[in-house]
Coordinates of C-alpha atoms and ligand atoms in Angstrom, one line a residue:
M1 CA 30.7 -9.9 -13.8
S2 CA 31.7 -7.8 -10.9
A3 CA 29.4 -7.4 -7.9
S4 CA 28.7 -3.8 -8.6
T5 CA 27.8 -4.5 -12.3
E6 CA 25.5 -7.2 -11.3
I7 CA 23.8 -5.0 -8.7
K8 CA 23.4 -2.1 -11.1
R9 CA 21.9 -4.4 -13.7
E10 CA 19.5 -6.0 -11.3
V11 CA 18.3 -2.8 -9.8
A12 CA 17.6 -1.3 -13.3
R13 CA 15.3 -4.3 -14.0
R14 CA 13.2 -3.9 -10.8
R15 CA 9.7 -2.3 -10.7
T16 CA 8.1 -2.4 -7.3
F17 CA 4.5 -1.1 -6.9
A18 CA 1.2 -1.6 -5.2
I19 CA -2.2 -1.6 -6.7
I20 CA -4.6 0.6 -4.9
S21 CA -8.4 0.9 -5.2
H22 CA -11.7 1.1 -3.5
P23 CA -13.0 -2.4 -2.9
D24 CA -14.7 -4.0 -5.9
A25 CA -13.0 -1.6 -8.4
G26 CA -11.1 -4.5 -9.8
K27 CA -7.8 -4.8 -8.0
T28 CA -7.8 -8.6 -7.8
T29 CA -8.8 -9.0 -11.4
L30 CA -6.1 -6.7 -12.6
T31 CA -3.5 -8.5 -10.5
E32 CA -4.6 -11.7 -12.0
K33 CA -4.3 -10.4 -15.5
F34 CA -0.8 -9.0 -14.8
L35 CA 0.1 -12.5 -13.7
L36 CA -1.1 -13.8 -17.0
Y37 CA 1.4 -11.6 -18.8
G38 CA 4.0 -12.7 -16.4
G39 CA 3.3 -16.2 -17.4
A40 CA 2.4 -17.2 -13.9
L41 CA -1.1 -18.2 -15.0
N42 CA -1.9 -19.6 -18.3
L43 CA -5.5 -19.0 -17.9
A44 CA -6.9 -16.1 -16.1
G45 CA -10.1 -17.6 -14.7
S46 CA -13.1 -15.8 -13.4
V47 CA -12.3 -14.1 -10.1
T48 CA -15.9 -14.3 -8.9
A49 CA -15.9 -17.8 -7.7
R50 CA -12.8 -17.2 -5.6
K51 CA -14.1 -13.9 -4.3
N52 CA -17.1 -15.6 -2.8
Q53 CA -14.9 -17.8 -0.7
R54 CA -12.3 -15.2 0.0
A55 CA -10.1 -15.9 3.0
T56 CA -9.9 -13.2 5.7
T57 CA -6.1 -13.2 5.8
S58 CA -5.2 -12.3 2.4
D59 CA -6.7 -12.3 -1.1
W60 CA -3.6 -13.9 -2.4
M61 CA -3.3 -16.7 0.0
E62 CA -6.6 -17.8 -1.4
L63 CA -5.4 -17.3 -4.9
E64 CA -2.4 -19.4 -4.0
K65 CA -4.6 -22.2 -2.7
Q66 CA -6.8 -22.2 -5.8
R67 CA -4.1 -22.1 -8.3
G68 CA -1.5 -24.2 -6.6
I69 CA 1.2 -21.7 -7.5
S70 CA 3.6 -20.2 -5.1
I71 CA 3.1 -16.6 -4.5
S72 CA 3.7 -14.9 -1.2
S73 CA 0.8 -13.4 0.6
T74 CA 2.6 -10.1 0.6
V75 CA 4.5 -9.9 -2.6
L76 CA 4.0 -11.3 -6.0
Q77 CA 7.1 -11.4 -8.2
F78 CA 7.3 -12.2 -11.8
D79 CA 9.5 -11.6 -14.9
Y80 CA 8.0 -9.5 -17.7
K81 CA 10.1 -8.7 -20.7
D82 CA 13.4 -7.6 -19.2
C83 CA 11.9 -6.6 -15.9
V84 CA 11.4 -8.1 -12.6
V85 CA 8.0 -7.0 -11.4
N86 CA 7.2 -6.9 -7.7
I87 CA 3.5 -6.2 -6.8
L88 CA 2.9 -5.7 -3.1
D89 CA -0.5 -6.6 -1.8
T90 CA -2.4 -4.0 0.1
P91 CA -5.0 -5.8 2.1
G92 CA -8.3 -5.6 0.4
H93 CA -10.5 -4.9 3.4
K94 CA -13.6 -2.9 3.3
D95 CA -12.0 -0.7 5.8
F96 CA -8.5 0.7 5.6
S97 CA -5.8 0.2 8.2
E98 CA -2.3 1.0 9.1
D99 CA -1.2 -2.3 7.5
T100 CA -2.1 -0.9 4.1
Y101 CA -0.3 2.3 4.8
R102 CA 2.9 0.5 5.8
V103 CA 2.9 -1.5 2.6
L104 CA 2.8 1.7 0.7
T105 CA 6.0 2.8 2.4
A106 CA 7.8 0.0 0.6
V107 CA 6.8 0.7 -3.0
D108 CA 8.2 2.9 -5.7
A109 CA 5.0 3.5 -7.6
A110 CA 1.3 2.7 -7.5
V111 CA -1.4 1.7 -10.0
M112 CA -4.7 3.2 -9.0
V113 CA -7.7 1.2 -10.3
V114 CA -10.9 3.3 -10.6
D115 CA -14.3 1.9 -11.5
A116 CA -15.2 4.1 -14.4
G117 CA -18.9 3.8 -13.6
K118 CA -18.3 5.3 -10.2
G119 CA -15.3 7.6 -10.4
I120 CA -13.1 8.3 -7.4
E121 CA -14.4 6.5 -4.2
S122 CA -13.6 7.2 -0.6
Q123 CA -10.9 4.5 0.0
T124 CA -9.1 5.3 -3.2
R125 CA -8.9 8.9 -1.9
K126 CA -7.2 7.8 1.4
L127 CA -4.7 5.5 -0.3
F128 CA -4.0 8.1 -2.9
E129 CA -3.2 10.6 -0.1
V130 CA -0.7 8.3 1.4
C131 CA 1.1 7.8 -1.9
R132 CA 1.1 11.5 -2.6
R133 CA 2.6 12.3 0.8
R134 CA 5.5 10.2 -0.1
G135 CA 5.7 11.6 -3.6
V136 CA 5.1 8.2 -5.2
P137 CA 4.3 8.2 -8.9
I138 CA 0.7 7.1 -9.6
F139 CA -0.6 5.4 -12.7
T140 CA -4.4 5.3 -13.2
F141 CA -6.4 2.5 -14.8
M142 CA -10.0 3.4 -15.5
N143 CA -11.6 0.0 -15.3
K144 CA -14.9 -1.6 -16.4
L145 CA -15.4 0.4 -19.6
D146 CA -17.5 -2.5 -20.8
R147 CA -20.1 -1.3 -18.4
P148 CA -21.9 2.1 -18.6
S149 CA -19.2 4.6 -17.5
K150 CA -19.0 8.2 -16.6
P151 CA -17.9 10.3 -19.6
P152 CA -14.1 10.1 -19.8
L153 CA -13.6 13.8 -19.6
E154 CA -15.6 13.8 -16.4
L155 CA -13.4 11.1 -15.0
L156 CA -10.3 13.2 -15.7
D157 CA -12.0 16.2 -14.0
D158 CA -12.5 13.9 -11.0
L159 CA -8.8 13.2 -10.8
E160 CA -8.1 16.9 -10.9
N161 CA -10.8 18.1 -8.6
V162 CA -11.2 15.3 -6.1
L163 CA -7.6 14.2 -5.9
G164 CA -5.9 17.4 -7.0
I165 CA -3.6 15.6 -9.4
H166 CA -3.1 16.5 -13.1
A167 CA -4.1 13.8 -15.5
F168 CA -2.7 12.8 -18.9
P169 CA -4.6 10.2 -20.8
L170 CA -2.2 8.0 -22.7
N171 CA -5.1 6.3 -24.3
W172 CA -8.8 7.1 -24.8
P173 CA -11.9 4.9 -24.7
L174 CA -14.0 4.3 -27.8
G175 CA -17.5 4.3 -26.3
D176 CA -18.5 2.6 -23.1
G177 CA -20.9 -0.2 -22.0
P178 CA -22.2 -2.2 -24.8
R179 CA -20.8 0.4 -27.2
F180 CA -17.3 0.0 -25.9
K181 CA -15.2 -0.9 -28.9
G182 CA -11.6 -0.3 -27.8
V183 CA -9.1 2.4 -27.0
Y184 CA -7.1 4.9 -29.0
D185 CA -3.4 5.1 -28.2
R186 CA -2.7 8.8 -28.2
E187 CA 1.1 8.3 -28.3
K188 CA 1.4 5.9 -31.1
K189 CA -1.8 7.1 -32.8
Q190 CA -3.2 3.6 -33.1
V191 CA -6.5 2.1 -32.5
H192 CA -6.8 -1.1 -30.5
L193 CA -10.1 -2.8 -31.1
F194 CA -11.7 -4.9 -28.5
E195 CA -13.5 -8.2 -29.2
R196 CA -15.3 -9.9 -26.4
T197 CA -14.3 -13.5 -25.7
P198 CA -16.4 -15.8 -23.7
G199 CA -15.8 -15.2 -20.0
G200 CA -12.9 -12.9 -20.9
A201 CA -10.6 -15.8 -20.2
F202 CA -8.2 -15.4 -23.1
R203 CA -5.8 -12.7 -24.1
A204 CA -8.0 -10.2 -25.8
P205 CA -7.4 -9.9 -29.5
V206 CA -6.3 -6.5 -30.5
A207 CA -6.2 -5.0 -34.0
V208 CA -4.2 -1.9 -34.7
S209 CA -4.8 0.9 -37.2
D210 CA -5.1 4.7 -37.3
I211 CA -8.1 6.6 -36.0
S212 CA -8.8 8.2 -39.4
D213 CA -9.2 4.7 -40.9
P214 CA -12.8 4.5 -42.2
A215 CA -12.8 0.9 -40.8
V216 CA -12.6 2.4 -37.3
A217 CA -15.7 4.6 -37.9
N218 CA -17.5 1.6 -39.2
K219 CA -16.8 -0.4 -36.1
L220 CA -18.1 2.2 -33.8
D221 CA -21.7 2.8 -32.9
T222 CA -23.5 5.9 -34.3
G223 CA -22.3 9.0 -32.7
V224 CA -19.4 7.5 -30.9
Y225 CA -16.8 8.2 -33.6
E226 CA -17.8 11.9 -33.8
Q227 CA -17.8 12.1 -30.0
V228 CA -14.4 10.5 -29.7
T229 CA -12.7 12.6 -32.4
E230 CA -14.2 15.7 -30.8
E231 CA -12.8 14.7 -27.4
L232 CA -9.4 13.9 -28.8
E233 CA -9.3 17.3 -30.5
L234 CA -10.1 18.9 -27.3
L235 CA -7.3 17.0 -25.5
D236 CA -4.8 17.8 -28.2
G237 CA -5.9 21.3 -28.2
A238 CA -5.2 21.6 -24.5
G239 CA -1.7 21.2 -25.8
A240 CA 0.2 19.9 -22.7
D241 CA 3.0 17.5 -23.6
F242 CA 3.4 14.4 -21.6
D243 CA 5.8 15.3 -18.8
L244 CA 7.6 12.3 -17.3
A245 CA 9.3 14.5 -14.6
A246 CA 5.9 15.5 -13.3
V247 CA 4.9 11.9 -13.2
E248 CA 8.0 11.0 -11.2
A249 CA 7.2 13.9 -8.8
G250 CA 3.7 12.5 -8.2
E251 CA 2.1 15.6 -9.8
L252 CA 0.8 14.0 -13.0
T253 CA -0.9 10.7 -13.4
P254 CA -0.8 8.8 -16.8
V255 CA -4.3 7.5 -17.4
F256 CA -5.3 4.3 -19.2
F257 CA -8.7 3.0 -20.0
G258 CA -9.8 -0.6 -20.3
S259 CA -11.6 -3.6 -18.8
A260 CA -9.6 -5.9 -16.5
A261 CA -12.2 -8.6 -16.5
N262 CA -12.1 -8.7 -20.3
N263 CA -8.4 -8.4 -20.2
F264 CA -8.6 -5.4 -22.4
G265 CA -6.1 -2.5 -22.1
V266 CA -4.2 -4.4 -19.5
Q267 CA -1.1 -5.1 -21.6
L268 CA -1.1 -1.5 -22.9
L269 CA -1.0 -0.5 -19.2
L270 CA 1.7 -3.0 -18.2
D271 CA 3.9 -2.3 -21.1
R272 CA 3.9 1.4 -20.7
F273 CA 4.1 1.1 -16.9
I274 CA 7.3 -0.8 -16.9
E275 CA 8.8 1.8 -19.3
L276 CA 7.7 4.8 -17.3
A277 CA 7.7 3.6 -13.7
P278 CA 10.8 4.4 -11.6
T279 CA 13.4 1.9 -10.7
P280 CA 13.9 1.3 -6.9
S281 CA 14.5 4.5 -5.1
G282 CA 17.1 5.0 -2.3
R283 CA 16.2 5.8 1.3
M284 CA 17.2 8.4 3.8
A285 CA 19.2 7.5 6.8
G286 CA 19.6 10.7 8.6
E287 CA 21.5 13.1 6.4
V288 CA 22.5 10.5 3.8
E289 CA 20.6 8.8 1.1
I290 CA 21.4 5.1 0.7
E291 CA 21.5 4.4 -3.0
P292 CA 20.1 1.2 -4.3
E293 CA 23.2 0.4 -6.3
S294 CA 25.4 0.6 -3.2
E295 CA 27.2 -2.7 -2.6
E296 CA 26.5 -2.5 1.2
F297 CA 23.4 -4.6 2.0
S298 CA 20.6 -2.8 3.7
A299 CA 16.9 -3.3 4.2
F300 CA 14.1 -2.3 6.5
V301 CA 11.2 -4.1 8.1
F302 CA 7.8 -2.8 6.9
K303 CA 5.5 -5.5 8.0
I304 CA 5.4 -8.3 10.7
Q305 CA 2.9 -11.0 10.8
A306 CA 2.8 -13.7 13.4
N307 CA 0.9 -17.0 13.4
M308 CA 0.2 -17.0 9.7
N309 CA 0.2 -20.7 10.1
P310 CA -1.8 -21.5 13.2
K311 CA 0.0 -24.8 13.6
H312 CA 3.4 -23.3 14.1
R313 CA 3.9 -20.1 16.1
D314 CA 5.9 -18.6 13.4
R315 CA 6.6 -15.0 12.8
V316 CA 7.4 -13.5 9.4
S317 CA 9.1 -10.2 9.1
F318 CA 8.9 -8.7 5.7
I319 CA 11.8 -6.6 4.6
R320 CA 12.2 -4.3 1.6
I321 CA 15.7 -4.4 0.3
V322 CA 17.2 -0.9 -0.1
S323 CA 20.7 -1.6 -1.3
G324 CA 23.2 -4.3 -2.1
K325 CA 22.7 -7.9 -2.6
F326 CA 20.8 -10.2 -0.3
E327 CA 22.1 -13.7 0.0
R328 CA 20.8 -16.5 2.0
D329 CA 22.7 -17.3 5.2
M330 CA 24.3 -13.9 5.2
N331 CA 25.1 -12.2 8.5
V332 CA 23.9 -8.7 9.0
F333 CA 23.4 -6.2 11.8
H334 CA 20.1 -5.7 13.3
T335 CA 21.1 -2.1 13.9
R336 CA 18.6 -1.1 16.6
T337 CA 20.0 -3.8 19.0
G338 CA 23.5 -4.0 17.5
E339 CA 23.1 -7.7 17.3
K340 CA 24.4 -9.7 14.4
V341 CA 21.7 -11.9 12.9
R342 CA 22.1 -14.7 10.4
L343 CA 19.5 -14.7 7.7
S344 CA 19.6 -18.4 7.6
N345 CA 17.7 -21.0 5.7
S346 CA 14.6 -20.4 7.8
M347 CA 14.5 -17.5 5.6
R348 CA 12.2 -17.7 2.7
L349 CA 9.5 -16.0 0.9
F350 CA 6.3 -17.0 2.6
A351 CA 4.9 -19.3 0.0
Q352 CA 3.9 -22.5 1.9
D353 CA 7.5 -23.3 2.4
R354 CA 8.1 -23.9 -1.3
E355 CA 10.4 -21.2 -2.2
T356 CA 13.6 -20.0 -0.7
V357 CA 15.1 -16.7 -1.7
D358 CA 18.7 -17.2 -2.7
D359 CA 19.4 -13.7 -3.7
A360 CA 17.5 -10.5 -4.0
F361 CA 18.2 -6.9 -4.8
A362 CA 16.9 -3.4 -4.1
G363 CA 13.2 -3.2 -4.6
D364 CA 12.6 -6.9 -3.7
V365 CA 10.8 -8.1 -0.7
A366 CA 11.8 -11.1 1.4
G367 CA 10.0 -12.7 4.3
L368 CA 12.2 -13.7 7.2
V369 CA 10.7 -16.5 9.2
G370 CA 11.8 -16.9 12.8
N371 CA 11.8 -15.4 16.1
H372 CA 14.0 -12.4 15.4
D373 CA 13.4 -9.5 17.7
F374 CA 12.4 -7.2 14.8
L375 CA 10.1 -4.3 15.0
I376 CA 8.5 -2.4 12.2
G377 CA 10.9 0.2 10.8
D378 CA 14.0 -1.7 12.0
T379 CA 17.1 -1.6 9.8
L380 CA 19.1 -4.6 8.7
S381 CA 22.5 -3.8 7.3
S382 CA 26.0 -4.9 6.8
K383 CA 27.0 -1.7 8.5
K384 CA 26.5 -1.5 12.2
S385 CA 25.7 2.1 12.4
L386 CA 23.1 2.5 9.6
S387 CA 19.6 3.3 10.6
F388 CA 16.8 4.3 8.2
D389 CA 14.5 7.1 9.0
E390 CA 11.3 6.0 10.7
I391 CA 8.5 4.7 8.6
P392 CA 5.9 7.4 8.6
R393 CA 3.0 6.7 10.9
F394 CA -0.5 7.8 10.6
A395 CA -2.3 9.6 13.4
P396 CA -4.9 7.3 14.9
E397 CA -8.5 8.4 14.5
C398 CA -10.2 5.6 16.5
F399 CA -9.7 4.9 20.1
A400 CA -10.9 2.3 22.5
W401 CA -10.1 0.6 25.8
L402 CA -9.5 -3.0 25.7
H403 CA -10.9 -5.1 28.6
N404 CA -9.7 -8.5 29.4
A405 CA -12.8 -10.6 29.9
S406 CA -11.2 -13.3 32.2
T407 CA -8.7 -12.4 34.9
A408 CA -7.5 -16.0 35.0
K409 CA -6.2 -15.5 31.5
F410 CA -4.5 -12.2 32.0
K411 CA -1.1 -13.6 31.0
R412 CA -2.4 -14.7 27.6
F413 CA -4.2 -11.5 27.2
R414 CA -1.0 -9.5 27.9
S415 CA 1.3 -11.6 25.8
G416 CA -1.2 -11.6 22.9
L417 CA -1.5 -7.9 23.1
E418 CA 2.3 -7.5 23.2
Q419 CA 2.6 -9.4 20.0
M420 CA -0.2 -7.4 18.3
L421 CA 1.5 -4.2 19.4
K422 CA 4.8 -5.4 17.9
E423 CA 3.1 -6.2 14.7
G424 CA 1.5 -2.7 14.8
V425 CA -2.1 -4.1 14.6
V426 CA -3.0 -1.2 17.0
S427 CA -1.0 1.3 19.0
E428 CA -1.1 1.7 22.8
F429 CA -1.2 5.0 24.6
T430 CA -0.5 5.5 28.2
P431 CA -2.4 8.2 30.1
L432 CA -0.3 10.7 32.0
E433 CA -2.2 10.2 35.2
N434 CA -2.7 6.6 36.1
D435 CA -5.6 5.4 38.2
G436 CA -4.0 2.1 39.1
V437 CA -6.3 -0.2 37.1
Y438 CA -4.6 -1.4 33.9
T439 CA -6.9 -1.1 31.0
P440 CA -4.9 -0.6 27.7
L441 CA -6.0 2.5 25.7
L442 CA -5.6 1.7 22.1
G443 CA -5.5 3.7 18.9
A444 CA -6.0 2.8 15.3
V445 CA -6.6 4.5 12.0
G446 CA -9.7 2.4 11.2
P447 CA -12.1 0.5 13.4
L448 CA -11.4 -2.7 11.6
Q449 CA -8.1 -2.9 13.4
F450 CA -9.9 -3.4 16.7
E451 CA -11.9 -6.2 15.2
V452 CA -8.8 -7.9 13.8
L453 CA -7.2 -7.5 17.2
Q454 CA -10.1 -9.1 19.1
H455 CA -10.4 -11.9 16.6
R456 CA -6.8 -12.7 16.7
L457 CA -6.5 -12.5 20.5
Q458 CA -9.3 -15.0 20.7
G459 CA -8.1 -17.3 17.9
E460 CA -4.4 -17.3 18.6
Y461 CA -4.2 -16.7 22.4
D462 CA -7.6 -17.9 23.6
A463 CA -8.1 -14.4 25.2
E464 CA -11.6 -13.1 25.2
T465 CA -11.8 -9.3 25.2
R466 CA -14.3 -6.5 25.2
I467 CA -13.8 -3.2 23.3
E468 CA -15.1 0.0 24.9
P469 CA -15.0 2.8 22.3
A470 CA -13.6 6.1 23.4
Y471 CA -14.9 9.4 22.1
W472 CA -11.7 11.0 20.7
Q473 CA -11.4 11.4 16.9
L474 CA -8.0 12.9 16.5
S475 CA -4.5 12.5 17.8
R476 CA -1.6 15.0 17.6
W477 CA 2.0 14.7 18.6
M478 CA 3.1 17.6 20.8
R479 CA 6.5 19.3 21.2
L480 CA 7.4 22.6 22.7
K481 CA 8.7 25.1 20.1
E482 CA 12.3 25.9 20.3
G483 CA 13.2 28.3 23.1
E484 CA 9.7 28.2 24.6
T485 CA 9.0 27.1 28.2
T486 CA 5.9 26.4 30.1
K487 CA 5.1 25.8 33.7
E488 CA 4.9 22.0 33.8
D489 CA 6.2 21.4 30.2
L490 CA 2.6 20.4 29.4
P491 CA 0.1 22.0 27.0
E492 CA -3.0 23.7 28.3
L493 CA -6.0 21.5 28.0
S494 CA -9.2 22.3 26.2
M495 CA -12.4 20.5 27.0
D496 CA -12.1 16.8 26.8
V497 CA -8.6 16.7 25.4
R498 CA -6.5 14.1 27.1
L499 CA -2.7 13.9 27.2
V500 CA -1.1 10.5 26.8
R501 CA 2.3 9.1 25.8
D502 CA 3.0 6.8 22.8
R503 CA 5.2 3.7 23.2
H504 CA 8.3 5.8 22.8
G505 CA 7.2 8.1 25.6
H506 CA 6.4 11.0 23.2
L507 CA 3.6 13.3 24.2
V508 CA 0.3 13.0 22.3
A509 CA -3.0 14.9 22.7
L510 CA -6.2 13.0 22.1
I511 CA -8.8 15.4 20.8
P512 CA -12.6 14.9 20.5
S513 CA -13.3 16.9 17.3
P514 CA -11.9 19.1 14.6
W515 CA -13.5 22.0 16.3
T516 CA -11.7 21.3 19.6
L517 CA -8.5 20.9 17.7
G518 CA -9.0 24.5 16.6
T519 CA -9.4 26.0 20.1
F520 CA -6.7 23.7 21.4
T521 CA -4.2 24.9 18.8
E522 CA -5.0 28.5 19.5
K523 CA -4.4 28.0 23.2
N524 CA -1.1 26.3 22.7
E525 CA 0.9 28.7 20.5
K526 CA 4.1 27.7 22.1
W527 CA 3.7 24.1 20.9
E528 CA 4.3 22.3 17.7
I529 CA 1.3 20.1 16.9
S530 CA 1.9 17.4 14.4
E531 CA 0.0 14.5 12.7
Q532 CA 3.1 12.5 12.8
P533 CA 5.7 11.7 15.5
F534 CA 8.6 14.2 15.5
P535 CA 11.9 12.8 14.4
P536 CA 14.2 12.1 17.4
Ligands
GDP1 P1 -11.3 -5.8 -5.8 O1 -12.2 -5.8 -4.7 O2 -10.9 -4.4 -6.2 O3 -10.1 -6.7 -5.8 O4 -12.2 -6.2 -7.1 P2 -12.3 -7.5 -7.9 O5 -11.1 -7.7 -8.8 O6 -12.6 -8.7 -7.0 O7 -13.6 -7.2 -8.8 C1 -14.8 -6.9 -8.3 C2 -15.9 -7.3 -9.2 O8 -15.9 -6.5 -10.4 C3 -15.8 -8.7 -9.7 O9 -17.1 -9.3 -9.7 C4 -15.2 -8.6 -11.0 O10 -15.5 -9.7 -11.9 C5 -15.8 -7.4 -11.5 N1 -14.9 -6.7 -12.5 C6 -13.6 -6.5 -12.5 N2 -13.1 -5.9 -13.6 C7 -14.2 -5.7 -14.4 C8 -14.4 -5.2 -15.7 O11 -13.5 -4.8 -16.4 N3 -15.7 -5.2 -16.2 C9 -16.7 -5.7 -15.5 N4 -18.0 -5.7 -16.0 N5 -16.6 -6.3 -14.3 C10 -15.4 -6.3 -13.7

């Protein structure tokens, strides 16, 4: 087989996605059930025991320990039917952070898990926004139907009203809570009946027939059958056909109902997902789009994690392959520095040293172990001149000064902080006017990032720190509009706005409130004001 045929075939098999949800909606459980279908676990055990002893680093490292199987803490790969499925882990913190956002820059689709008893919750909304900004197709799984749930039509309204995305239910729940008896597949016009199994530990048995089958009505509780047929008529009456192009554009979300813990509706979701979800997409490098089927190897770094194993000071850079074929020991350009680097045998998927990646294709993720001088967003390519567009960043909304508690340990403090900045745990801003005392001013999208920072500085660098919160709530990148000039090339300040520079030297305004942002914007009509850094 020629190289290009092989690449085409492999790219067509890939599905790379993240599962997003508010904590406790069922992301871990669903992941585990997906694994079950991938044959990675014969028995999907109860997730509760594990959750109680959940490690702070990653949900999956804990899963890995418990199951003794090799999965990476960042990506989980398995074969399902003809496909190679890559699920990228978005850290399941109570708080959200830039880390999560960055992982979402490396996926081609997302599965959004919603607790059907609660509807759309705050964190789901934020993660959803990130996906939408990138135009990533989103599939919705309404979970926990075995518990009392909101009426399904109301859940769809939630998607439309709260998230502003059109919803198309591909199946429909037959009752909820104790009356939950299965789902109706609207496409195939089949009923899947649900039978509880002890602990939900086995593949849920499903029986298939038509909704008009009297046996269906008999199975359902009084009133449920009438209600469901009425709802289905209503949906059919609304008349819209399923529009795959709208799904691909991120404007329409296919909706599935089920219960992850009971492993019900999961296979229906997975089967349809791999049919409908896009294959790996290309990426823009300036004016050109690099196609996944291209024979030239290219990838970008989307996550860096140091000291995953406290015993070795190792550093893992996670890359998403954009095009070509990755082969172990290959030599590629690290295009930011122009250096050639060998992706040698230190290179492996981070899975307790058990797995090396020998080859990989667009859509796959690999973890490069070693002291490469990589930064988030860097391009690796067989072409020296290729450089992917910057990974979108998110405007920090939390700010703080970081104080070093012990002058004697300043060196550790500084080198620890350097590493954390490289990994993008937080960002540093430099005030325009410097008063001579060095106290780093840091920004983050969520306060958890500061906690992680302090914890890691202490644990990994023995550097004790103190956080002094700052009052700004917003940050905006600033650039003079074309043809405009001002006296000192600086915007006019409103009350309590502070001007700083980011690590690239770009001008940023820190702003205390949305109200001040309003007055600040009015005052500075000559300026472009953006939530994201301007492209160079
Ligand atoms: P995550 O925080 O989103 O990863 O959520 P988990 O997967 O850890 O699930 C949170 C809790 O909800 C756990 O106690 C699960 O057992 C429970 N859970 C998950 N799916 C279901 C479901 O379909 N029905 C019920 N009743 N509980 C569920």
